């Protein structure tokens, strides 16, 4: 992948040769995240977006504390999805005024912690309003809330029809006026709306359309709000290329559309700041997963590189995290960059299941035991989105370089 360079046939991560990095870490498998690539990503995104747009990091994509701390210094806010993530964000030095908390089924304890922290709570049900009202009365803390709206449209992809859908996330747009009335009665501090239409989208026109529709829906709902809208979080869903034929997202139309929306907001919602929240897009391309070849087997003519890593660390690369048809993530032999490739090589892990596949019939440099297999595009939804306990093998290390 072109965001990483190689020297003398060895991939560089954070400027360090991968072989030396592996020695420094002392074990494989590991995830390594490149600090400079993270910084460059945020800079490039800012350059393509209107200056007044706020960038938030949705930290469920990668909650590694050192990485969150690095990003907290670069973005305008952090979006958390649990009290555990909230703790990491606060430890990372994020400003509580710029942390928001979304997710269905927030517990009374989580809401209490969020209240005490002074962060923005994205309400997702009538129950959460009543719980917060009681918690405010009990603790005396003031609540800061936004409404997460389940829109009456879907993130359009490949010319699909529009239509509302039943979801466990947010409150259906048609119920939001009543929820806003309850928020007013409960005396909760209303600050705005949160809309999140979907994830991993590589079509700028679909993202533009979703953001436009989200904006217009928020304008309609704002008429029912108990206080002026100060925050309008339009979601994100910016995708990264994983598979052959996929191109990097063209940010041009998205930036232009958001600039136009910011101008409209200046008139229609004069106190509102516009926010996008991105997980995968900020961190996905900056990370690699690295494991070591343990065995090289030939079965009926097909080469299998058996490694010490697998789906228990990287479910997404195995194709079992939301993929319908399994496709290979980009893979390379990290200490043999530029070597003559051999075709039809499969990379597998040590688990006793045929699902434990990191690459199927790929073209890779000829590898032997001891060599390092690199899975690119692994900075998002990696270790924390994987079943680490499955088969009781050791976990993977994580480093920020
Ligand atoms: C998961 C999630 C995100 C991040 O999505 P990405 O596709 O990683 O950018 C943003 N907002 C909400 C509400 C989420 O649940």
mmCIF file of C-alpha atoms and ligand atoms in Angstrom:
data_model
loop_
_atom_site.group_PDB
_atom_site.id
_atom_site.type_symbol
_atom_site.label_atom_id
_atom_site.label_comp_id
_atom_site.label_asym_id
_atom_site.label_seq_id
_atom_site.Cartn_x
_atom_site.Cartn_y
_atom_site.Cartn_z
ATOM 1 C CA UNK A 1 0.000 0.000 0.000
ATOM 2 C CA UNK A 2 1.451 3.295 -1.118
ATOM 3 C CA UNK A 3 1.158 5.086 2.236
ATOM 4 C CA UNK A 4 4.026 2.892 3.536
ATOM 5 C CA UNK A 5 7.539 2.893 2.113
ATOM 6 C CA UNK A 6 10.145 0.152 2.024
ATOM 7 C CA UNK A 7 13.929 0.207 2.304
ATOM 8 C CA UNK A 8 16.184 -2.656 1.189
ATOM 9 C CA UNK A 9 13.132 -4.860 0.756
ATOM 10 C CA UNK A 10 11.803 -4.192 4.276
ATOM 11 C CA UNK A 11 8.602 -2.291 4.997
ATOM 12 C CA UNK A 12 8.986 0.854 7.112
ATOM 13 C CA UNK A 13 6.423 1.618 9.811
ATOM 14 C CA UNK A 14 6.855 4.878 11.683
ATOM 15 C CA UNK A 15 10.173 5.170 9.834
ATOM 16 C CA UNK A 16 11.453 1.875 11.302
ATOM 17 C CA UNK A 17 12.216 -1.318 9.414
ATOM 18 C CA UNK A 18 9.559 -3.864 10.282
ATOM 19 C CA UNK A 19 12.097 -6.565 11.210
ATOM 20 C CA UNK A 20 13.728 -4.274 13.749
ATOM 21 C CA UNK A 21 10.344 -3.133 15.051
ATOM 22 C CA UNK A 22 9.386 -6.787 15.582
ATOM 23 C CA UNK A 23 12.622 -7.284 17.567
ATOM 24 C CA UNK A 24 11.902 -4.186 19.610
ATOM 25 C CA UNK A 25 8.390 -5.371 20.447
ATOM 26 C CA UNK A 26 9.807 -8.790 21.273
ATOM 27 C CA UNK A 27 6.952 -10.830 19.872
ATOM 28 C CA UNK A 28 4.512 -11.322 17.086
ATOM 29 C CA UNK A 29 1.686 -10.871 16.237
ATOM 30 C CA UNK A 30 1.250 -7.149 16.692
ATOM 31 C CA UNK A 31 -0.630 -4.166 15.405
ATOM 32 C CA UNK A 32 1.495 -1.114 14.590
ATOM 33 C CA UNK A 33 0.010 2.317 13.976
ATOM 34 C CA UNK A 34 2.051 5.000 12.216
ATOM 35 C CA UNK A 35 1.859 8.300 14.083
ATOM 36 C CA UNK A 36 2.997 10.411 11.107
ATOM 37 C CA UNK A 37 0.365 8.849 8.859
ATOM 38 C CA UNK A 38 -2.344 9.647 11.421
ATOM 39 C CA UNK A 39 -1.205 13.248 11.565
ATOM 40 C CA UNK A 40 -1.032 13.529 7.781
ATOM 41 C CA UNK A 41 -4.501 12.074 7.447
ATOM 42 C CA UNK A 42 -6.084 14.685 9.692
ATOM 43 C CA UNK A 43 -4.154 17.463 7.922
ATOM 44 C CA UNK A 44 -5.269 16.293 4.471
ATOM 45 C CA UNK A 45 -8.862 15.995 5.638
ATOM 46 C CA UNK A 46 -8.823 19.500 7.123
ATOM 47 C CA UNK A 47 -7.405 20.868 3.869
ATOM 48 C CA UNK A 48 -10.327 19.359 1.942
ATOM 49 C CA UNK A 49 -13.055 20.432 4.373
ATOM 50 C CA UNK A 50 -14.413 23.908 5.143
ATOM 51 C CA UNK A 51 -12.430 25.506 7.993
ATOM 52 C CA UNK A 52 -15.458 25.828 10.261
ATOM 53 C CA UNK A 53 -16.303 22.127 10.105
ATOM 54 C CA UNK A 54 -15.512 20.259 13.317
ATOM 55 C CA UNK A 55 -13.817 16.880 13.053
ATOM 56 C CA UNK A 56 -14.553 14.246 15.640
ATOM 57 C CA UNK A 57 -12.888 10.872 16.090
ATOM 58 C CA UNK A 58 -15.317 7.983 16.658
ATOM 59 C CA UNK A 59 -13.023 6.009 18.910
ATOM 60 C CA UNK A 60 -14.687 2.620 18.667
ATOM 61 C CA UNK A 61 -12.721 2.258 15.409
ATOM 62 C CA UNK A 62 -9.525 2.181 17.484
ATOM 63 C CA UNK A 63 -9.554 2.776 21.233
ATOM 64 C CA UNK A 64 -5.822 2.168 21.856
ATOM 65 C CA UNK A 65 -5.063 4.756 24.564
ATOM 66 C CA UNK A 66 -1.838 6.125 23.019
ATOM 67 C CA UNK A 67 -3.518 6.487 19.634
ATOM 68 C CA UNK A 68 -6.550 8.216 21.136
ATOM 69 C CA UNK A 69 -4.213 10.594 22.974
ATOM 70 C CA UNK A 70 -2.381 11.385 19.722
ATOM 71 C CA UNK A 71 -5.614 12.013 17.832
ATOM 72 C CA UNK A 72 -7.182 13.981 20.690
ATOM 73 C CA UNK A 73 -4.541 16.627 20.035
ATOM 74 C CA UNK A 74 -5.419 16.791 16.331
ATOM 75 C CA UNK A 75 -9.228 16.622 16.126
ATOM 76 C CA UNK A 76 -11.924 18.818 17.680
ATOM 77 C CA UNK A 77 -13.702 16.152 19.677
ATOM 78 C CA UNK A 78 -14.079 12.473 20.487
ATOM 79 C CA UNK A 79 -17.222 10.371 20.127
ATOM 80 C CA UNK A 80 -17.478 7.529 22.602
ATOM 81 C CA UNK A 81 -19.872 4.602 22.679
ATOM 82 C CA UNK A 82 -19.469 3.332 26.258
ATOM 83 C CA UNK A 83 -18.323 4.440 29.683
ATOM 84 C CA UNK A 84 -15.131 2.454 29.084
ATOM 85 C CA UNK A 85 -14.354 4.523 25.996
ATOM 86 C CA UNK A 86 -15.250 7.673 27.910
ATOM 87 C CA UNK A 87 -12.584 6.823 30.478
ATOM 88 C CA UNK A 88 -9.943 6.407 27.761
ATOM 89 C CA UNK A 89 -10.965 9.680 26.074
ATOM 90 C CA UNK A 90 -10.724 11.605 29.353
ATOM 91 C CA UNK A 91 -7.363 9.996 30.182
ATOM 92 C CA UNK A 92 -6.201 11.007 26.701
ATOM 93 C CA UNK A 93 -6.808 14.619 27.631
ATOM 94 C CA UNK A 94 -9.897 15.225 25.493
ATOM 95 C CA UNK A 95 -11.963 18.228 26.590
ATOM 96 C CA UNK A 96 -15.219 16.924 28.146
ATOM 97 C CA UNK A 97 -17.109 19.745 26.401
ATOM 98 C CA UNK A 98 -16.066 18.153 23.110
ATOM 99 C CA UNK A 99 -16.858 14.531 23.943
ATOM 100 C CA UNK A 100 -20.189 13.047 22.912
ATOM 101 C CA UNK A 101 -21.649 9.706 23.865
ATOM 102 C CA UNK A 102 -23.912 7.694 21.555
ATOM 103 C CA UNK A 103 -25.136 4.112 21.669
ATOM 104 C CA UNK A 104 -28.340 2.217 22.334
ATOM 105 C CA UNK A 105 -29.115 0.833 25.785
ATOM 106 C CA UNK A 106 -27.042 3.199 27.900
ATOM 107 C CA UNK A 107 -27.191 1.998 31.493
ATOM 108 C CA UNK A 108 -28.138 4.203 34.427
ATOM 109 C CA UNK A 109 -24.544 3.936 35.639
ATOM 110 C CA UNK A 110 -23.136 5.019 32.262
ATOM 111 C CA UNK A 111 -25.509 7.987 32.135
ATOM 112 C CA UNK A 112 -24.497 8.956 35.663
ATOM 113 C CA UNK A 113 -20.798 8.809 34.696
ATOM 114 C CA UNK A 114 -21.482 10.854 31.548
ATOM 115 C CA UNK A 115 -23.399 13.452 33.590
ATOM 116 C CA UNK A 116 -20.599 13.738 36.108
ATOM 117 C CA UNK A 117 -18.055 14.090 33.298
ATOM 118 C CA UNK A 118 -20.055 16.928 31.749
ATOM 119 C CA UNK A 119 -20.077 15.462 28.245
ATOM 120 C CA UNK A 120 -22.792 15.665 25.580
ATOM 121 C CA UNK A 121 -25.180 12.709 25.744
ATOM 122 C CA UNK A 122 -26.841 11.659 22.497
ATOM 123 C CA UNK A 123 -30.246 10.423 23.606
ATOM 124 C CA UNK A 124 -31.540 7.366 21.810
ATOM 125 C CA UNK A 125 -34.856 6.610 23.540
ATOM 126 C CA UNK A 126 -37.654 7.970 25.715
ATOM 127 C CA UNK A 127 -36.333 5.815 28.543
ATOM 128 C CA UNK A 128 -33.013 7.672 28.481
ATOM 129 C CA UNK A 129 -34.845 10.995 28.912
ATOM 130 C CA UNK A 130 -36.672 9.731 32.002
ATOM 131 C CA UNK A 131 -33.528 8.164 33.454
ATOM 132 C CA UNK A 132 -31.562 11.368 32.968
ATOM 133 C CA UNK A 133 -34.320 13.459 34.519
ATOM 134 C CA UNK A 134 -34.167 11.272 37.640
ATOM 135 C CA UNK A 135 -30.358 11.281 37.708
ATOM 136 C CA UNK A 136 -30.220 15.075 37.416
ATOM 137 C CA UNK A 137 -32.664 15.402 40.319
ATOM 138 C CA UNK A 138 -30.600 12.969 42.396
ATOM 139 C CA UNK A 139 -27.143 14.371 41.654
ATOM 140 C CA UNK A 140 -27.813 18.046 40.936
ATOM 141 C CA UNK A 141 -25.635 17.855 37.800
ATOM 142 C CA UNK A 142 -26.834 19.627 34.651
ATOM 143 C CA UNK A 143 -27.404 17.404 31.631
ATOM 144 C CA UNK A 144 -26.141 18.285 28.156
ATOM 145 C CA UNK A 145 -28.112 16.367 25.563
ATOM 146 C CA UNK A 146 -28.552 15.970 21.832
ATOM 147 C CA UNK A 147 -31.061 13.767 20.063
ATOM 148 C CA UNK A 148 -29.811 10.951 17.896
ATOM 149 C CA UNK A 149 -32.285 10.765 15.059
ATOM 150 C CA UNK A 150 -33.072 7.618 13.112
ATOM 151 C CA UNK A 151 -33.651 9.348 9.778
ATOM 152 C CA UNK A 152 -36.522 8.671 7.423
ATOM 153 C CA UNK A 153 -34.046 7.774 4.681
ATOM 154 C CA UNK A 154 -31.088 5.414 4.266
ATOM 155 C CA UNK A 155 -27.540 5.952 3.090
ATOM 156 C CA UNK A 156 -27.945 5.495 -0.617
ATOM 157 C CA UNK A 157 -25.511 3.231 -2.397
ATOM 158 C CA UNK A 158 -25.541 2.079 -6.013
ATOM 159 C CA UNK A 159 -28.817 3.823 -6.845
ATOM 160 C CA UNK A 160 -30.877 2.064 -4.191
ATOM 161 C CA UNK A 161 -34.316 3.427 -3.393
ATOM 162 C CA UNK A 162 -34.728 5.686 -0.396
ATOM 163 C CA UNK A 163 -36.838 4.673 2.548
ATOM 164 C CA UNK A 164 -37.006 4.749 6.274
ATOM 165 C CA UNK A 165 -36.172 1.679 8.271
ATOM 166 C CA UNK A 166 -36.660 0.196 11.705
ATOM 167 C CA UNK A 167 -33.411 0.499 13.711
ATOM 168 C CA UNK A 168 -32.213 0.081 17.274
ATOM 169 C CA UNK A 169 -30.226 3.321 16.909
ATOM 170 C CA UNK A 170 -31.638 6.729 17.718
ATOM 171 C CA UNK A 171 -35.258 7.830 17.803
ATOM 172 C CA UNK A 172 -37.379 7.657 14.659
ATOM 173 C CA UNK A 173 -37.601 11.089 13.053
ATOM 174 C CA UNK A 174 -41.397 11.103 13.360
ATOM 175 C CA UNK A 175 -41.172 10.566 17.153
ATOM 176 C CA UNK A 176 -38.543 13.253 17.668
ATOM 177 C CA UNK A 177 -40.970 16.190 18.173
ATOM 178 C CA UNK A 178 -42.527 14.355 21.121
ATOM 179 C CA UNK A 179 -39.090 13.464 22.512
ATOM 180 C CA UNK A 180 -38.051 17.121 22.255
ATOM 181 C CA UNK A 181 -41.138 18.129 24.242
ATOM 182 C CA UNK A 182 -40.192 15.626 26.979
ATOM 183 C CA UNK A 183 -36.620 16.951 27.017
ATOM 184 C CA UNK A 184 -38.024 20.462 27.540
ATOM 185 C CA UNK A 185 -40.334 19.296 30.361
ATOM 186 C CA UNK A 186 -37.487 17.404 32.030
ATOM 187 C CA UNK A 187 -35.321 20.535 32.004
ATOM 188 C CA UNK A 188 -32.422 18.805 30.226
ATOM 189 C CA UNK A 189 -30.003 21.117 28.419
ATOM 190 C CA UNK A 190 -30.794 20.562 24.745
ATOM 191 C CA UNK A 191 -27.868 21.253 22.401
ATOM 192 C CA UNK A 192 -28.634 19.651 19.052
ATOM 193 C CA UNK A 193 -28.991 16.663 16.776
ATOM 194 C CA UNK A 194 -26.913 13.680 15.790
ATOM 195 C CA UNK A 195 -27.529 11.709 12.604
ATOM 196 C CA UNK A 196 -25.465 8.770 11.441
ATOM 197 C CA UNK A 197 -26.560 7.221 8.165
ATOM 198 C CA UNK A 198 -23.997 4.458 7.673
ATOM 199 C CA UNK A 199 -20.413 3.254 7.400
ATOM 200 C CA UNK A 200 -17.653 2.431 4.875
ATOM 201 C CA UNK A 201 -19.002 4.421 1.935
ATOM 202 C CA UNK A 202 -16.715 5.093 -1.030
ATOM 203 C CA UNK A 203 -19.287 7.023 -3.073
ATOM 204 C CA UNK A 204 -19.012 10.781 -2.512
ATOM 205 C CA UNK A 205 -22.399 11.426 -4.107
ATOM 206 C CA UNK A 206 -24.078 9.086 -1.605
ATOM 207 C CA UNK A 207 -22.362 10.795 1.337
ATOM 208 C CA UNK A 208 -23.290 14.242 -0.030
ATOM 209 C CA UNK A 209 -26.905 13.203 -0.390
ATOM 210 C CA UNK A 210 -27.064 11.730 3.121
ATOM 211 C CA UNK A 211 -25.513 14.873 4.637
ATOM 212 C CA UNK A 212 -27.895 17.129 2.720
ATOM 213 C CA UNK A 213 -30.922 15.107 3.781
ATOM 214 C CA UNK A 214 -29.671 14.959 7.364
ATOM 215 C CA UNK A 215 -29.252 18.727 7.381
ATOM 216 C CA UNK A 216 -32.743 19.309 6.034
ATOM 217 C CA UNK A 217 -34.272 16.864 8.475
ATOM 218 C CA UNK A 218 -32.480 18.630 11.332
ATOM 219 C CA UNK A 219 -33.853 21.988 10.113
ATOM 220 C CA UNK A 220 -37.397 20.612 10.214
ATOM 221 C CA UNK A 221 -36.911 19.073 13.656
ATOM 222 C CA UNK A 222 -35.276 22.225 15.045
ATOM 223 C CA UNK A 223 -38.678 23.947 14.916
ATOM 224 C CA UNK A 224 -39.763 21.652 17.767
ATOM 225 C CA UNK A 225 -36.607 22.044 19.848
ATOM 226 C CA UNK A 226 -36.777 23.504 23.372
ATOM 227 C CA UNK A 227 -33.554 25.526 22.763
ATOM 228 C CA UNK A 228 -31.451 26.680 19.807
ATOM 229 C CA UNK A 229 -29.361 24.058 18.027
ATOM 230 C CA UNK A 230 -25.697 24.452 18.927
ATOM 231 C CA UNK A 231 -24.392 21.173 17.515
ATOM 232 C CA UNK A 232 -25.397 19.407 14.366
ATOM 233 C CA UNK A 233 -23.495 16.147 13.982
ATOM 234 C CA UNK A 234 -23.994 14.906 10.435
ATOM 235 C CA UNK A 235 -22.282 11.545 10.947
ATOM 236 C CA UNK A 236 -19.608 10.358 8.573
ATOM 237 C CA UNK A 237 -19.332 6.999 6.953
ATOM 238 C CA UNK A 238 -16.259 7.957 4.895
ATOM 239 C CA UNK A 239 -14.793 4.697 3.605
ATOM 240 C CA UNK A 240 -11.275 3.496 2.769
ATOM 241 C CA UNK A 241 -10.277 1.133 -0.054
ATOM 242 C CA UNK A 242 -9.744 -2.465 1.028
ATOM 243 C CA UNK A 243 -10.203 -4.595 -2.061
ATOM 244 C CA UNK A 244 -8.893 -4.671 -5.630
ATOM 245 C CA UNK A 245 -10.604 -2.057 -7.785
ATOM 246 C CA UNK A 246 -11.594 0.212 -4.883
ATOM 247 C CA UNK A 247 -10.425 3.827 -5.089
ATOM 248 C CA UNK A 248 -9.741 6.292 -2.288
ATOM 249 C CA UNK A 249 -12.747 8.490 -1.520
ATOM 250 C CA UNK A 250 -12.871 11.778 -3.466
ATOM 251 C CA UNK A 251 -13.308 14.394 -0.742
ATOM 252 C CA UNK A 252 -13.876 17.294 -3.167
ATOM 253 C CA UNK A 253 -17.669 17.053 -3.529
ATOM 254 C CA UNK A 254 -18.084 16.321 0.192
ATOM 255 C CA UNK A 255 -16.093 19.391 1.225
ATOM 256 C CA UNK A 256 -18.004 21.589 -1.231
ATOM 257 C CA UNK A 257 -21.354 20.332 0.030
ATOM 258 C CA UNK A 258 -20.400 20.843 3.666
ATOM 259 C CA UNK A 259 -19.228 24.389 2.885
ATOM 260 C CA UNK A 260 -22.661 25.101 1.379
ATOM 261 C CA UNK A 261 -24.395 23.581 4.418
ATOM 262 C CA UNK A 262 -22.308 25.689 6.783
ATOM 263 C CA UNK A 263 -23.464 28.799 4.873
ATOM 264 C CA UNK A 264 -27.082 27.700 5.130
ATOM 265 C CA UNK A 265 -26.648 26.947 8.819
ATOM 266 C CA UNK A 266 -25.309 30.463 9.423
ATOM 267 C CA UNK A 267 -28.766 31.741 8.424
ATOM 268 C CA UNK A 268 -31.109 28.967 9.547
ATOM 269 C CA UNK A 269 -29.343 27.747 12.710
ATOM 270 C CA UNK A 270 -27.067 30.675 13.589
ATOM 271 C CA UNK A 271 -25.709 29.146 16.809
ATOM 272 C CA UNK A 272 -24.967 25.736 15.317
ATOM 273 C CA UNK A 273 -21.564 24.240 14.571
ATOM 274 C CA UNK A 274 -21.436 21.393 12.088
ATOM 275 C CA UNK A 275 -19.593 18.218 13.024
ATOM 276 C CA UNK A 276 -18.586 15.063 11.192
ATOM 277 C CA UNK A 277 -17.542 12.005 13.151
ATOM 278 C CA UNK A 278 -15.104 9.617 11.529
ATOM 279 C CA UNK A 279 -13.596 6.409 12.774
ATOM 280 C CA UNK A 280 -12.235 4.185 10.039
ATOM 281 C CA UNK A 281 -11.299 7.048 7.729
ATOM 282 C CA UNK A 282 -8.949 8.629 10.287
ATOM 283 C CA UNK A 283 -7.142 5.501 11.442
ATOM 284 C CA UNK A 284 -7.733 2.594 9.054
ATOM 285 C CA UNK A 285 -4.936 3.243 6.581
ATOM 286 C CA UNK A 286 -2.350 4.090 9.269
ATOM 287 C CA UNK A 287 -2.272 0.607 10.781
ATOM 288 C CA UNK A 288 -0.797 -2.773 9.895
ATOM 289 C CA UNK A 289 -1.262 -6.173 11.476
ATOM 290 C CA UNK A 290 1.914 -8.235 11.510
ATOM 291 C CA UNK A 291 2.302 -11.949 12.158
ATOM 292 C CA UNK A 292 5.100 -14.449 11.580
ATOM 293 C CA UNK A 293 5.159 -17.452 9.281
ATOM 294 C CA UNK A 294 5.402 -20.581 11.458
ATOM 295 C CA UNK A 295 5.079 -23.246 8.785
ATOM 296 C CA UNK A 296 4.995 -23.500 5.037
ATOM 297 C CA UNK A 297 2.828 -26.370 3.841
ATOM 298 C CA UNK A 298 1.889 -27.592 0.408
ATOM 299 C CA UNK A 299 -1.464 -29.339 0.220
ATOM 300 C CA UNK A 300 -2.318 -30.913 -3.118
ATOM 301 C CA UNK A 301 -0.272 -28.306 -4.888
ATOM 302 C CA UNK A 302 -1.528 -25.292 -2.955
ATOM 303 C CA UNK A 303 0.811 -23.322 -0.678
ATOM 304 C CA UNK A 304 -0.358 -22.492 2.863
ATOM 305 C CA UNK A 305 1.618 -20.108 5.003
ATOM 306 C CA UNK A 306 0.614 -20.968 8.565
ATOM 307 C CA UNK A 307 1.200 -17.961 10.814
ATOM 308 C CA UNK A 308 1.002 -17.166 14.514
ATOM 309 C CA UNK A 309 -1.811 -14.668 13.827
ATOM 310 C CA UNK A 310 -5.344 -15.005 12.589
ATOM 311 C CA UNK A 311 -9.000 -14.221 12.985
ATOM 312 C CA UNK A 312 -8.773 -14.125 16.783
ATOM 313 C CA UNK A 313 -6.825 -10.861 16.351
ATOM 314 C CA UNK A 314 -8.170 -9.671 13.030
ATOM 315 C CA UNK A 315 -11.687 -10.831 12.391
ATOM 316 C CA UNK A 316 -12.221 -8.234 9.668
ATOM 317 C CA UNK A 317 -9.320 -9.461 7.513
ATOM 318 C CA UNK A 318 -10.663 -13.007 7.777
ATOM 319 C CA UNK A 319 -13.843 -11.749 6.131
ATOM 320 C CA UNK A 320 -16.119 -12.446 9.069
ATOM 321 C CA UNK A 321 -16.835 -8.867 10.218
ATOM 322 C CA UNK A 322 -19.693 -7.668 8.067
ATOM 323 C CA UNK A 323 -18.551 -8.987 4.678
ATOM 324 C CA UNK A 324 -21.046 -10.820 2.496
ATOM 325 C CA UNK A 325 -18.531 -12.261 0.042
ATOM 326 C CA UNK A 326 -15.028 -12.858 1.401
ATOM 327 C CA UNK A 327 -12.323 -10.759 -0.252
ATOM 328 C CA UNK A 328 -8.644 -10.443 0.613
ATOM 329 C CA UNK A 329 -7.313 -7.438 2.481
ATOM 330 C CA UNK A 330 -4.042 -6.195 0.973
ATOM 331 C CA UNK A 331 -1.233 -8.448 2.259
ATOM 332 C CA UNK A 332 2.547 -8.481 1.747
ATOM 333 C CA UNK A 333 5.603 -10.293 3.066
ATOM 334 C CA UNK A 334 7.018 -7.347 4.989
ATOM 335 C CA UNK A 335 10.683 -8.402 4.848
ATOM 336 C CA UNK A 336 10.596 -9.385 1.162
ATOM 337 C CA UNK A 337 9.083 -6.311 -0.493
ATOM 338 C CA UNK A 338 9.791 -6.327 -4.213
ATOM 339 C CA UNK A 339 10.723 -10.044 -4.403
ATOM 340 C CA UNK A 340 9.404 -12.120 -7.265
ATOM 341 C CA UNK A 341 5.852 -13.187 -6.322
ATOM 342 C CA UNK A 342 4.513 -16.710 -6.298
ATOM 343 C CA UNK A 343 0.827 -17.171 -7.095
ATOM 344 C CA UNK A 344 -1.949 -19.059 -5.305
ATOM 345 C CA UNK A 345 -0.640 -18.672 -1.746
ATOM 346 C CA UNK A 346 -3.042 -18.771 1.200
ATOM 347 C CA UNK A 347 -2.201 -17.218 4.562
ATOM 348 C CA UNK A 348 -3.854 -18.918 7.512
ATOM 349 C CA UNK A 349 -3.736 -18.811 11.294
ATOM 350 C CA UNK A 350 -3.351 -21.491 13.961
ATOM 351 C CA UNK A 351 -7.043 -21.863 14.803
ATOM 352 C CA UNK A 352 -8.866 -25.129 14.153
ATOM 353 C CA UNK A 353 -11.411 -23.594 11.792
ATOM 354 C CA UNK A 354 -11.309 -23.024 8.040
ATOM 355 C CA UNK A 355 -12.543 -19.476 8.745
ATOM 356 C CA UNK A 356 -9.059 -18.637 10.049
ATOM 357 C CA UNK A 357 -7.887 -17.184 6.776
ATOM 358 C CA UNK A 358 -5.947 -13.925 6.331
ATOM 359 C CA UNK A 359 -5.425 -14.265 2.593
ATOM 360 C CA UNK A 360 -6.756 -16.728 0.059
ATOM 361 C CA UNK A 361 -4.815 -17.716 -3.083
ATOM 362 C CA UNK A 362 -2.846 -14.492 -3.259
ATOM 363 C CA UNK A 363 0.219 -13.470 -5.185
ATOM 364 C CA UNK A 364 2.953 -12.970 -2.556
ATOM 365 C CA UNK A 365 6.730 -12.970 -2.348
ATOM 366 C CA UNK A 366 7.940 -16.513 -1.652
ATOM 367 C CA UNK A 367 7.940 -16.816 2.144
ATOM 368 C CA UNK A 368 9.538 -19.193 4.624
ATOM 369 C CA UNK A 369 9.072 -19.725 8.378
ATOM 370 C CA UNK A 370 10.322 -16.647 10.236
ATOM 371 C CA UNK A 371 9.139 -14.181 7.601
ATOM 372 C CA UNK A 372 6.710 -11.427 8.511
ATOM 373 C CA UNK A 373 3.236 -11.278 6.984
ATOM 374 C CA UNK A 374 1.732 -7.777 6.882
ATOM 375 C CA UNK A 375 -1.990 -7.101 6.560
ATOM 376 C CA UNK A 376 -2.542 -3.479 5.483
ATOM 377 C CA UNK A 377 -5.605 -1.249 6.113
ATOM 378 C CA UNK A 378 -5.712 -2.632 9.644
ATOM 379 C CA UNK A 379 -5.849 0.510 11.781
ATOM 380 C CA UNK A 380 -9.629 0.336 12.329
ATOM 381 C CA UNK A 381 -11.850 -2.410 13.748
ATOM 382 C CA UNK A 382 -8.870 -4.636 14.467
ATOM 383 C CA UNK A 383 -8.008 -6.144 17.825
ATOM 384 C CA UNK A 384 -11.019 -4.809 19.733
ATOM 385 C CA UNK A 385 -13.376 -6.061 17.022
ATOM 386 C CA UNK A 386 -11.971 -9.603 17.187
ATOM 387 C CA UNK A 387 -12.739 -12.675 19.341
ATOM 388 C CA UNK A 388 -9.411 -12.783 21.193
ATOM 389 C CA UNK A 389 -10.518 -15.532 23.542
ATOM 390 C CA UNK A 390 -11.324 -17.990 20.771
ATOM 391 C CA UNK A 391 -8.928 -20.977 21.119
ATOM 392 C CA UNK A 392 -6.961 -19.355 23.959
ATOM 393 C CA UNK A 393 -3.919 -18.300 21.967
ATOM 394 C CA UNK A 394 -1.857 -15.315 23.165
ATOM 395 C CA UNK A 395 -3.158 -11.840 22.327
ATOM 396 C CA UNK A 396 -1.576 -9.378 19.908
ATOM 397 C CA UNK A 397 0.641 -6.486 20.992
ATOM 398 C CA UNK A 398 -0.230 -2.937 19.915
ATOM 399 C CA UNK A 399 2.243 -0.136 19.322
ATOM 400 C CA UNK A 400 2.099 3.436 18.089
ATOM 401 C CA UNK A 401 5.291 4.306 16.189
HETATM 402 C C1 LIG B 1 -19.242 3.386 14.444
HETATM 403 C C2 LIG B 1 -19.722 4.769 14.427
HETATM 404 C C3 LIG B 1 -18.986 5.768 13.786
HETATM 405 C C4 LIG B 1 -17.722 5.485 13.052
HETATM 406 O O1 LIG B 1 -17.953 4.872 11.849
HETATM 407 P P1 LIG B 1 -16.759 4.707 10.804
HETATM 408 O O2 LIG B 1 -17.373 3.990 9.667
HETATM 409 O O3 LIG B 1 -15.676 3.958 11.475
HETATM 410 O O4 LIG B 1 -16.314 6.078 10.416
HETATM 411 C C5 LIG B 1 -19.456 7.056 13.827
HETATM 412 N N1 LIG B 1 -20.598 7.361 14.477
HETATM 413 C C6 LIG B 1 -21.334 6.434 15.107
HETATM 414 C C7 LIG B 1 -22.563 6.836 15.813
HETATM 415 C C8 LIG B 1 -20.929 5.121 15.110
HETATM 416 O O5 LIG B 1 -21.664 4.206 15.729
#
